[in-house]
């Protein structure tokens, strides 16, 4: 909870899966990433 969904992944799903495999903070089933994650770029496209 507490996270906003603001789009969908159209490329790079492997990166998303790698982040998920790294686990979450505190070893819980859900929560913030175990290591900090930075979004360095975003592309917004009208479809």
mmCIF file with all atom_site columns, C-alpha atoms in Angstrom, residues 15-37:
data_model
loop_
_atom_site.group_PDB
_atom_site.id
_atom_site.type_symbol
_atom_site.label_atom_id
_atom_site.label_alt_id
_atom_site.label_comp_id
_atom_site.label_asym_id
_atom_site.label_entity_id
_atom_site.label_seq_id
_atom_site.pdbx_PDB_ins_code
_atom_site.Cartn_x
_atom_site.Cartn_y
_atom_site.Cartn_z
_atom_site.occupancy
_atom_site.B_iso_or_equiv
_atom_site.pdbx_formal_charge
_atom_site.auth_seq_id
_atom_site.auth_comp_id
_atom_site.auth_asym_id
_atom_site.auth_atom_id
_atom_site.pdbx_PDB_model_num
ATOM 1  C CA . UNK A 1 15 ? 14.535 -4.658  -15.131 1.00 0.00 ? 15 UNK A CA 1
ATOM 2  C CA . UNK A 1 16 ? 11.282 -4.622  -13.178 1.00 0.00 ? 16 UNK A CA 1
ATOM 3  C CA . UNK A 1 17 ? 11.594 -8.357  -12.526 1.00 0.00 ? 17 UNK A CA 1
ATOM 4  C CA . UNK A 1 18 ? 15.214 -7.930  -11.356 1.00 0.00 ? 18 UNK A CA 1
ATOM 5  C CA . UNK A 1 19 ? 14.111 -5.254  -8.882  1.00 0.00 ? 19 UNK A CA 1
ATOM 6  C CA . UNK A 1 20 ? 11.392 -7.550  -7.570  1.00 0.00 ? 20 UNK A CA 1
ATOM 7  C CA . UNK A 1 21 ? 13.835 -10.448 -7.133  1.00 0.00 ? 21 UNK A CA 1
ATOM 8  C CA . UNK A 1 22 ? 16.105 -8.245  -4.989  1.00 0.00 ? 22 UNK A CA 1
ATOM 9  C CA . UNK A 1 23 ? 13.452 -8.420  -2.263  1.00 0.00 ? 23 UNK A CA 1
ATOM 10 C CA . UNK A 1 24 ? 11.932 -5.853  0.030   1.00 0.00 ? 24 UNK A CA 1
ATOM 11 C CA . UNK A 1 25 ? 13.193 -4.041  3.096   1.00 0.00 ? 25 UNK A CA 1
ATOM 12 C CA . UNK A 1 26 ? 12.924 -6.068  6.288   1.00 0.00 ? 26 UNK A CA 1
ATOM 13 C CA . UNK A 1 27 ? 12.275 -9.345  4.455   1.00 0.00 ? 27 UNK A CA 1
ATOM 14 C CA . UNK A 1 28 ? 8.518  -8.787  4.436   1.00 0.00 ? 28 UNK A CA 1
ATOM 15 C CA . UNK A 1 29 ? 6.228  -10.041 1.658   1.00 0.00 ? 29 UNK A CA 1
ATOM 16 C CA . UNK A 1 30 ? 5.452  -6.476  0.524   1.00 0.00 ? 30 UNK A CA 1
ATOM 17 C CA . UNK A 1 31 ? 7.058  -3.087  1.001   1.00 0.00 ? 31 UNK A CA 1
ATOM 18 C CA . UNK A 1 32 ? 9.782  -0.774  -0.246  1.00 0.00 ? 32 UNK A CA 1
ATOM 19 C CA . UNK A 1 33 ? 12.749 -2.193  -2.196  1.00 0.00 ? 33 UNK A CA 1
ATOM 20 C CA . UNK A 1 34 ? 15.631 -3.711  -0.202  1.00 0.00 ? 34 UNK A CA 1
ATOM 21 C CA . UNK A 1 35 ? 18.025 -1.295  -1.932  1.00 0.00 ? 35 UNK A CA 1
ATOM 22 C CA . UNK A 1 36 ? 17.339 2.274   -3.104  1.00 0.00 ? 36 UNK A CA 1
ATOM 23 C CA . UNK A 1 37 ? 15.979 2.590   -6.653  1.00 0.00 ? 37 UNK A CA 1
#
